[in-house]
Amino acid sequence: MLRCAVFSTKPYDRQFLDQANSESDGGHRFDYLDVPLNDRTASLAVDQDAVCAFVNDVLDAAVLETLAGQGVKVIAMRCAGFNNVDLAAAHRLDIPILRVPAYSPHAVAEHALALILGLNRHTHRAWSRVRDGNFELDGLLGFDLNGKTVGVVGTGRIGEVFCQIMQGLGCRVLAYDPYPNENCTAMGVQYRELDDLLRESDIISLHCPLSPETHHLIGAPQLRLVKHGVMIINTSRGALLNTRAMIDGLKTGRVGALGLDVYEEEADLFFENLSNKVISDDVFMRLTTFPNVLITGHQGFFTSEALANIAATTVGNLTAFDRGEALENRVIS
Ligand code: NAD
């Protein structure tokens, strides 16, 4: 049994973690904290063996040192990405970082499709028009997805499912990944160099992790290569895109549509109700003014299947650590 402080807790986290805990024989004690994990809140994890954290929690060297000093022995990320963890510091402090590498690639891939369809057929705008008694079609013109070229950057678990979906819609699918996926090649996906993918694609969708190499993978230089009016979809991590370059591209029409489930500075915004607050992020607010930008607040993972899998794997990760078993979901640092 481990005592585990769960940061950034929402009601659905409690529901699914309690359920998974009760269905397992690990019997962990979860202490739920609403606050995010950062240098101001790390001290709340007192008398804890473990910390469970999420995508926008800060696990830099200072936070990890505080946690280690308080006796925390393991971190269980309840997500796939770990770009917010200082892995070198974790290694130095001998704190294993566990994660949930796969919980539902379908959830995120299908959300990318939702953004594409929403942007292309303007369903969100049509919905508000119809509610207002406005049945005009002007401004709602879309295009057939059938026959269009889709460029997929990153063909791991989510990218592979996304390739399948887009092929099912009759698209020609191109991909870029330093490690091509045999399943994608077998289904007819054609691998290209990134620049060629950018030149040829009508829709570009990002499914690679954020790392120093992929930071601002698409910025002003890359936008000079794309087709005029390209649709760009990012359901991976915000900083894969240079947001200011996207705004410039939207202004000139080079970017014809932008679908985001993630945003570079989302940690200050997403997962909270800020509807009564003044949002001071001018870059984000500018994005919301474009008719051809559709933003969701990091909800790609948010299906009941995914949440159940995340919770079950997180509980299993903690139990494996507690019992000294092999840590198959440990991030190599
Ligand atoms: P994965 O590890 O299975 O696949 C990632 C792929 O990216 C790998 O094939 C890898 O070779 C490739 N890659 C690495 N560097 C690359 C580069 N420079 N250019 C192109 N490809 C590169 O990961 P996954 O489960 O498919 O998840 C992909 C990303 O989706 C995660 O890293 C995470 O950031 C994001 N994600 C978002 C949500 C959400 O709710 N929106 C949920 C889960 C994951």
CSV table of C-alpha atoms and ligand atoms in Angstrom, one decimal:
chain,number,residue,atom,x,y,z
A,1,MET,CA,0.0,0.0,0.0
A,2,LEU,CA,1.4,3.4,-1.0
A,3,ARG,CA,0.3,6.8,0.2
A,4,CYS,CA,-0.1,8.9,-2.9
A,5,ALA,CA,-0.8,12.6,-3.3
A,6,VAL,CA,-2.7,13.2,-6.5
A,7,PHE,CA,-2.2,16.7,-7.8
A,8,SER,CA,-4.5,18.7,-10.2
A,9,THR,CA,-7.4,16.5,-9.2
A,10,LYS,CA,-10.8,16.9,-10.9
A,11,PRO,CA,-14.0,15.0,-10.0
A,12,TYR,CA,-13.5,12.5,-12.8
A,13,ASP,CA,-9.9,11.7,-11.6
A,14,ARG,CA,-11.3,10.8,-8.2
A,15,GLN,CA,-14.0,8.7,-9.7
A,16,PHE,CA,-11.8,6.7,-12.0
A,17,LEU,CA,-8.8,6.3,-9.6
A,18,ASP,CA,-11.1,5.2,-6.7
A,19,GLN,CA,-12.8,2.7,-9.0
A,20,ALA,CA,-9.5,1.3,-10.3
A,21,ASN,CA,-8.0,1.2,-6.7
A,22,SER,CA,-11.1,-0.7,-5.4
A,23,GLU,CA,-10.9,-3.2,-8.3
A,24,SER,CA,-7.2,-3.9,-7.6
A,25,ASP,CA,-5.5,-5.5,-4.7
A,26,GLY,CA,-3.0,-2.6,-4.3
A,27,GLY,CA,-5.1,-0.8,-1.7
A,28,HIS,CA,-3.4,2.5,-2.1
A,29,ARG,CA,-4.4,5.6,-0.2
A,30,PHE,CA,-5.0,8.5,-2.5
A,31,ASP,CA,-4.9,12.1,-1.0
A,32,TYR,CA,-6.6,14.3,-3.6
A,33,LEU,CA,-5.4,17.8,-4.1
A,34,ASP,CA,-7.1,20.3,-6.4
A,35,VAL,CA,-4.0,22.4,-6.8
A,36,PRO,CA,-1.4,21.9,-9.6
A,37,LEU,CA,2.0,20.6,-8.6
A,38,ASN,CA,4.7,23.3,-8.7
A,39,ASP,CA,7.3,24.9,-6.5
A,40,ARG,CA,4.6,26.5,-4.3
A,41,THR,CA,2.6,23.3,-3.8
A,42,ALA,CA,5.2,20.5,-3.7
A,43,SER,CA,5.4,21.0,0.1
A,44,LEU,CA,1.8,19.7,0.4
A,45,ALA,CA,3.0,16.2,-0.4
A,46,VAL,CA,4.0,15.4,3.2
A,47,ASP,CA,3.9,11.8,4.5
A,48,GLN,CA,3.5,10.5,1.0
A,49,ASP,CA,5.3,7.7,-0.7
A,50,ALA,CA,4.2,8.7,-4.2
A,51,VAL,CA,2.9,11.6,-6.2
A,52,CYS,CA,0.5,11.3,-9.1
A,53,ALA,CA,0.8,14.2,-11.6
A,54,PHE,CA,-0.8,15.3,-14.9
A,55,VAL,CA,0.2,17.1,-18.1
A,56,ASN,CA,0.6,20.7,-16.8
A,57,ASP,CA,2.1,19.9,-13.4
A,58,VAL,CA,5.6,21.2,-13.0
A,59,LEU,CA,8.2,18.5,-12.1
A,60,ASP,CA,11.4,20.5,-12.5
A,61,ALA,CA,14.6,19.9,-10.5
A,62,ALA,CA,13.4,22.1,-7.6
A,63,VAL,CA,10.1,20.4,-7.3
A,64,LEU,CA,11.6,16.9,-7.5
A,65,GLU,CA,14.2,17.9,-4.8
A,66,THR,CA,11.4,19.1,-2.5
A,67,LEU,CA,9.4,15.9,-3.1
A,68,ALA,CA,12.4,13.7,-2.5
A,69,GLY,CA,13.3,15.6,0.6
A,70,GLN,CA,9.9,14.9,2.0
A,71,GLY,CA,10.3,11.1,1.3
A,72,VAL,CA,8.4,10.8,-2.0
A,73,LYS,CA,9.9,7.7,-3.7
A,74,VAL,CA,8.1,7.5,-7.0
A,75,ILE,CA,6.1,9.7,-9.4
A,76,ALA,CA,3.2,8.2,-11.3
A,77,MET,CA,2.2,10.4,-14.3
A,78,ARG,CA,-1.4,9.8,-15.2
A,79,CYS,CA,-0.7,10.7,-18.9
A,80,ALA,CA,1.5,9.5,-21.7
A,81,GLY,CA,3.7,12.6,-22.2
A,82,PHE,CA,6.5,13.5,-19.8
A,83,ASN,CA,7.9,16.7,-21.3
A,84,ASN,CA,7.1,18.5,-18.0
A,85,VAL,CA,9.5,16.3,-16.0
A,86,ASP,CA,13.2,17.0,-15.5
A,87,LEU,CA,14.3,13.4,-16.2
A,88,ALA,CA,18.0,14.1,-15.3
A,89,ALA,CA,17.0,15.4,-11.9
A,90,ALA,CA,14.7,12.4,-11.3
A,91,HIS,CA,17.5,10.1,-12.2
A,92,ARG,CA,19.9,11.9,-9.9
A,93,LEU,CA,17.4,11.7,-7.1
A,94,ASP,CA,16.6,8.1,-7.9
A,95,ILE,CA,12.9,8.7,-8.3
A,96,PRO,CA,11.4,6.5,-11.0
A,97,ILE,CA,9.0,8.3,-13.3
A,98,LEU,CA,6.1,6.0,-14.3
A,99,ARG,CA,3.6,6.9,-16.9
A,100,VAL,CA,0.7,5.5,-19.0
A,101,PRO,CA,2.2,5.0,-22.4
A,102,ALA,CA,-1.1,3.9,-24.1
A,103,TYR,CA,-4.6,4.3,-22.8
A,104,SER,CA,-6.7,4.9,-25.9
A,105,PRO,CA,-5.0,6.1,-29.0
A,106,HIS,CA,-8.5,6.1,-30.5
A,107,ALA,CA,-9.6,8.9,-28.1
A,108,VAL,CA,-7.0,11.4,-29.4
A,109,ALA,CA,-7.0,10.3,-33.0
A,110,GLU,CA,-10.8,10.6,-33.1
A,111,HIS,CA,-10.6,14.1,-31.5
A,112,ALA,CA,-8.2,15.1,-34.2
A,113,LEU,CA,-10.8,14.0,-36.7
A,114,ALA,CA,-13.5,16.0,-34.8
A,115,LEU,CA,-11.3,19.2,-35.2
A,116,ILE,CA,-10.9,18.5,-38.9
A,117,LEU,CA,-14.6,17.9,-39.5
A,118,GLY,CA,-15.6,20.9,-37.3
A,119,LEU,CA,-13.2,23.2,-39.1
A,120,ASN,CA,-14.0,22.0,-42.6
A,121,ARG,CA,-17.8,21.9,-42.3
A,122,HIS,CA,-17.9,24.8,-39.7
A,123,THR,CA,-20.3,22.8,-37.5
A,124,HIS,CA,-19.6,24.9,-34.4
A,125,ARG,CA,-20.5,28.1,-36.4
A,126,ALA,CA,-23.5,26.4,-38.1
A,127,TRP,CA,-24.8,25.4,-34.6
A,128,SER,CA,-24.8,28.9,-33.3
A,129,ARG,CA,-26.2,30.3,-36.6
A,130,VAL,CA,-29.2,27.9,-36.5
A,131,ARG,CA,-29.8,28.6,-32.8
A,132,ASP,CA,-30.0,32.3,-33.8
A,133,GLY,CA,-32.5,31.6,-36.6
A,134,ASN,CA,-29.8,32.2,-39.2
A,135,PHE,CA,-30.0,29.5,-41.9
A,136,GLU,CA,-27.6,31.2,-44.4
A,137,LEU,CA,-24.9,29.0,-45.8
A,138,ASP,CA,-22.5,31.7,-46.9
A,139,GLY,CA,-19.2,31.3,-45.1
A,140,LEU,CA,-19.8,27.6,-44.3
A,141,LEU,CA,-18.3,26.2,-47.5
A,142,GLY,CA,-16.2,23.1,-46.9
A,143,PHE,CA,-14.3,20.6,-49.1
A,144,ASP,CA,-14.5,16.8,-49.6
A,145,LEU,CA,-12.0,15.0,-47.5
A,146,ASN,CA,-12.0,12.2,-50.0
A,147,GLY,CA,-9.0,12.4,-52.2
A,148,LYS,CA,-7.2,15.0,-50.1
A,149,THR,CA,-3.6,14.5,-48.9
A,150,VAL,CA,-3.1,14.3,-45.2
A,151,GLY,CA,0.4,14.6,-43.7
A,152,VAL,CA,0.9,12.8,-40.3
A,153,VAL,CA,3.9,13.9,-38.2
A,154,GLY,CA,4.6,11.1,-35.8
A,155,THR,CA,3.2,7.6,-36.5
A,156,GLY,CA,3.3,6.0,-33.0
A,157,ARG,CA,0.2,4.7,-31.4
A,158,ILE,CA,-2.0,7.7,-32.0
A,159,GLY,CA,-0.6,8.6,-35.4
A,160,GLU,CA,-1.2,5.0,-36.6
A,161,VAL,CA,-4.9,5.1,-35.6
A,162,PHE,CA,-5.2,8.5,-37.2
A,163,CYS,CA,-3.7,7.2,-40.4
A,164,GLN,CA,-6.3,4.4,-40.5
A,165,ILE,CA,-9.1,6.9,-39.9
A,166,MET,CA,-8.0,9.2,-42.7
A,167,GLN,CA,-7.5,6.4,-45.1
A,168,GLY,CA,-11.0,5.3,-44.3
A,169,LEU,CA,-12.2,8.7,-45.4
A,170,GLY,CA,-10.5,8.2,-48.8
A,171,CYS,CA,-7.5,10.4,-48.1
A,172,ARG,CA,-4.0,9.9,-49.4
A,173,VAL,CA,-1.8,9.7,-46.2
A,174,LEU,CA,1.8,10.8,-46.0
A,175,ALA,CA,3.9,10.5,-42.9
A,176,TYR,CA,7.1,11.7,-41.3
A,177,ASP,CA,8.7,9.9,-38.4
A,178,PRO,CA,12.3,9.1,-37.8
A,179,TYR,CA,11.2,5.6,-36.9
A,180,PRO,CA,8.6,4.5,-39.6
A,181,ASN,CA,5.9,2.2,-38.4
A,182,GLU,CA,5.6,-1.0,-40.3
A,183,ASN,CA,1.8,-1.2,-39.8
A,184,CYS,CA,1.5,2.2,-41.5
A,185,THR,CA,3.7,1.2,-44.4
A,186,ALA,CA,1.6,-2.0,-44.7
A,187,MET,CA,-1.6,0.0,-44.9
A,188,GLY,CA,-0.2,2.2,-47.7
A,189,VAL,CA,1.0,5.2,-45.8
A,190,GLN,CA,3.9,6.8,-47.7
A,191,TYR,CA,6.8,8.1,-45.6
A,192,ARG,CA,8.3,11.4,-46.7
A,193,GLU,CA,10.9,13.8,-45.4
A,194,LEU,CA,9.3,16.5,-43.3
A,195,ASP,CA,9.8,19.3,-45.9
A,196,ASP,CA,8.2,17.2,-48.6
A,197,LEU,CA,5.2,16.3,-46.4
A,198,LEU,CA,4.7,20.0,-45.6
A,199,ARG,CA,4.8,20.8,-49.4
A,200,GLU,CA,2.3,18.1,-50.4
A,201,SER,CA,-0.3,18.1,-47.6
A,202,ASP,CA,-3.7,19.7,-47.6
A,203,ILE,CA,-4.1,18.8,-43.9
A,204,ILE,CA,-1.1,18.4,-41.5
A,205,SER,CA,-1.7,16.7,-38.1
A,206,LEU,CA,0.9,16.4,-35.4
A,207,HIS,CA,1.2,13.2,-33.4
A,208,CYS,CA,4.8,13.3,-32.1
A,209,PRO,CA,6.0,14.1,-28.6
A,210,LEU,CA,7.4,17.4,-27.5
A,211,SER,CA,11.2,17.4,-27.0
A,212,PRO,CA,14.0,19.8,-27.6
A,213,GLU,CA,14.1,18.5,-31.2
A,214,THR,CA,10.4,19.0,-31.8
A,215,HIS,CA,10.0,22.4,-30.1
A,216,HIS,CA,8.5,24.7,-32.7
A,217,LEU,CA,8.6,22.0,-35.3
A,218,ILE,CA,6.3,24.1,-37.4
A,219,GLY,CA,7.1,27.8,-37.4
A,220,ALA,CA,7.7,30.6,-39.9
A,221,PRO,CA,10.3,28.7,-42.0
A,222,GLN,CA,8.1,25.7,-42.3
A,223,LEU,CA,5.0,27.8,-43.2
A,224,ARG,CA,6.9,29.0,-46.2
A,225,LEU,CA,6.8,25.5,-47.6
A,226,VAL,CA,3.2,24.6,-47.0
A,227,LYS,CA,0.3,24.8,-49.5
A,228,HIS,CA,-1.5,28.0,-49.4
A,229,GLY,CA,-4.6,27.5,-47.2
A,230,VAL,CA,-3.3,24.3,-45.4
A,231,MET,CA,-5.2,23.0,-42.4
A,232,ILE,CA,-3.0,22.4,-39.4
A,233,ILE,CA,-4.2,20.2,-36.5
A,234,ASN,CA,-2.3,19.9,-33.2
A,235,THR,CA,-3.6,17.4,-30.6
A,236,SER,CA,-0.1,16.6,-29.2
A,237,ARG,CA,1.7,19.4,-27.3
A,238,GLY,CA,1.3,23.1,-27.8
A,239,ALA,CA,4.9,24.0,-28.3
A,240,LEU,CA,5.2,21.8,-31.4
A,241,LEU,CA,3.8,24.9,-33.1
A,242,ASN,CA,5.1,28.4,-33.0
A,243,THR,CA,1.8,30.1,-32.1
A,244,ARG,CA,2.9,33.6,-33.2
A,245,ALA,CA,3.9,32.2,-36.6
A,246,MET,CA,0.5,30.5,-36.8
A,247,ILE,CA,-1.2,33.8,-36.2
A,248,ASP,CA,0.9,35.5,-39.0
A,249,GLY,CA,0.0,32.5,-41.3
A,250,LEU,CA,-3.7,32.9,-40.5
A,251,LYS,CA,-3.6,36.6,-41.3
A,252,THR,CA,-2.1,36.0,-44.7
A,253,GLY,CA,-4.3,33.0,-45.5
A,254,ARG,CA,-1.3,30.6,-45.8
A,255,VAL,CA,-2.8,28.7,-42.9
A,256,GLY,CA,-6.4,28.2,-44.0
A,257,ALA,CA,-7.6,26.5,-40.8
A,258,LEU,CA,-6.1,25.7,-37.4
A,259,GLY,CA,-7.4,23.1,-35.0
A,260,LEU,CA,-5.8,23.0,-31.5
A,261,ASP,CA,-6.4,20.8,-28.5
A,262,VAL,CA,-3.2,22.0,-26.9
A,263,TYR,CA,-1.5,25.4,-26.6
A,264,GLU,CA,2.0,26.5,-25.8
A,265,GLU,CA,1.0,28.4,-22.6
A,266,GLU,CA,-2.0,26.2,-21.7
A,267,ALA,CA,-0.8,25.6,-18.2
A,268,ASP,CA,-2.2,29.0,-17.2
A,269,LEU,CA,-5.6,28.4,-18.8
A,270,PHE,CA,-6.7,24.9,-19.5
A,271,PHE,CA,-8.8,22.6,-17.2
A,272,GLU,CA,-10.1,25.6,-15.2
A,273,ASN,CA,-13.3,27.7,-15.5
A,274,LEU,CA,-11.9,31.2,-16.2
A,275,SER,CA,-15.2,32.6,-17.5
A,276,ASN,CA,-15.4,35.3,-14.8
A,277,LYS,CA,-11.7,36.2,-15.1
A,278,VAL,CA,-9.8,38.5,-17.4
A,279,ILE,CA,-7.5,36.4,-19.6
A,280,SER,CA,-4.2,38.3,-20.0
A,281,ASP,CA,-2.7,36.0,-22.7
A,282,ASP,CA,-3.1,38.2,-25.8
A,283,VAL,CA,-1.7,35.6,-28.1
A,284,PHE,CA,-4.3,33.0,-27.0
A,285,MET,CA,-7.1,35.6,-27.2
A,286,ARG,CA,-6.0,36.7,-30.7
A,287,LEU,CA,-6.3,33.0,-31.8
A,288,THR,CA,-9.9,32.9,-30.5
A,289,THR,CA,-10.9,35.8,-32.8
A,290,PHE,CA,-10.3,33.9,-36.1
A,291,PRO,CA,-13.3,32.2,-37.7
A,292,ASN,CA,-11.1,29.5,-39.0
A,293,VAL,CA,-9.5,28.5,-35.7
A,294,LEU,CA,-11.1,25.8,-33.5
A,295,ILE,CA,-9.7,25.3,-30.0
A,296,THR,CA,-10.5,22.7,-27.4
A,297,GLY,CA,-9.0,22.7,-24.0
A,298,HIS,CA,-6.8,19.5,-24.0
A,299,GLN,CA,-9.7,17.1,-24.1
A,300,GLY,CA,-8.4,14.6,-26.7
A,301,PHE,CA,-7.8,12.0,-24.0
A,302,PHE,CA,-11.2,12.6,-22.4
A,303,THR,CA,-13.3,9.5,-23.1
A,304,SER,CA,-14.6,7.0,-20.5
A,305,GLU,CA,-12.5,4.2,-22.0
A,306,ALA,CA,-9.3,6.3,-21.8
A,307,LEU,CA,-9.9,7.5,-18.2
A,308,ALA,CA,-10.6,3.9,-17.0
A,309,ASN,CA,-7.4,2.7,-18.7
A,310,ILE,CA,-5.3,5.6,-17.3
A,311,ALA,CA,-6.6,4.9,-13.8
A,312,ALA,CA,-6.0,1.2,-14.0
A,313,THR,CA,-2.5,1.6,-15.4
A,314,THR,CA,-1.6,4.2,-12.8
A,315,VAL,CA,-2.8,2.0,-9.9
A,316,GLY,CA,-0.9,-0.9,-11.5
A,317,ASN,CA,2.3,1.2,-11.8
A,318,LEU,CA,2.1,2.1,-8.1
A,319,THR,CA,1.5,-1.5,-7.1
A,320,ALA,CA,4.4,-2.8,-9.2
A,321,PHE,CA,6.7,-0.2,-7.5
A,322,ASP,CA,5.3,-1.1,-4.0
A,323,ARG,CA,6.0,-4.8,-4.6
A,324,GLY,CA,9.4,-4.3,-6.1
A,325,GLU,CA,8.3,-5.7,-9.4
A,326,ALA,CA,9.6,-4.8,-12.9
A,327,LEU,CA,8.5,-1.3,-13.8
A,328,GLU,CA,7.4,-1.8,-17.4
A,329,ASN,CA,6.0,1.8,-17.7
A,330,ARG,CA,9.1,3.5,-16.3
A,331,VAL,CA,10.4,6.4,-18.4
A,332,ILE,CA,14.0,5.8,-19.2
A,333,SER,CA,16.0,8.7,-17.8
B,1,NAD,P1,4.1,7.3,-29.3
B,1,NAD,O1,5.3,7.4,-28.5
B,1,NAD,O2,3.4,6.0,-29.5
B,1,NAD,O3,4.4,7.9,-30.8
B,1,NAD,C1,5.2,9.0,-31.0
B,1,NAD,C2,5.8,8.9,-32.3
B,1,NAD,O4,6.4,10.2,-32.6
B,1,NAD,C3,6.9,7.8,-32.4
B,1,NAD,O5,6.6,7.0,-33.5
B,1,NAD,C4,8.2,8.6,-32.6
B,1,NAD,O6,9.1,7.9,-33.4
B,1,NAD,C5,7.6,9.8,-33.3
B,1,NAD,N1,8.6,11.0,-33.3
B,1,NAD,C6,9.5,11.2,-32.3
B,1,NAD,N2,10.2,12.4,-32.7
B,1,NAD,C7,9.7,12.8,-33.9
B,1,NAD,C8,10.0,13.8,-34.7
B,1,NAD,N3,10.9,14.7,-34.5
B,1,NAD,N4,9.2,14.0,-35.9
B,1,NAD,C9,8.2,13.1,-36.1
B,1,NAD,N5,7.9,12.0,-35.4
B,1,NAD,C10,8.6,11.9,-34.2
B,1,NAD,O7,3.1,8.4,-28.7
B,1,NAD,P2,1.5,8.5,-28.9
B,1,NAD,O8,0.8,7.7,-27.8
B,1,NAD,O9,1.1,8.3,-30.3
B,1,NAD,O10,1.3,10.0,-28.5
B,1,NAD,C11,1.7,11.1,-29.3
B,1,NAD,C12,1.6,12.4,-28.5
B,1,NAD,O11,0.3,12.7,-28.3
B,1,NAD,C13,2.2,12.3,-27.1
B,1,NAD,O12,3.6,12.6,-27.1
B,1,NAD,C14,1.4,13.4,-26.4
B,1,NAD,O13,2.1,14.6,-26.5
B,1,NAD,C15,0.1,13.6,-27.2
B,1,NAD,N6,-1.1,13.2,-26.5
B,1,NAD,C16,-2.1,14.1,-26.4
B,1,NAD,C17,-3.2,13.8,-25.7
B,1,NAD,C18,-4.4,14.8,-25.7
B,1,NAD,O14,-5.3,14.7,-24.8
B,1,NAD,N7,-4.5,15.8,-26.6
B,1,NAD,C19,-3.4,12.6,-25.1
B,1,NAD,C20,-2.3,11.7,-25.2
B,1,NAD,C21,-1.2,12.0,-25.9
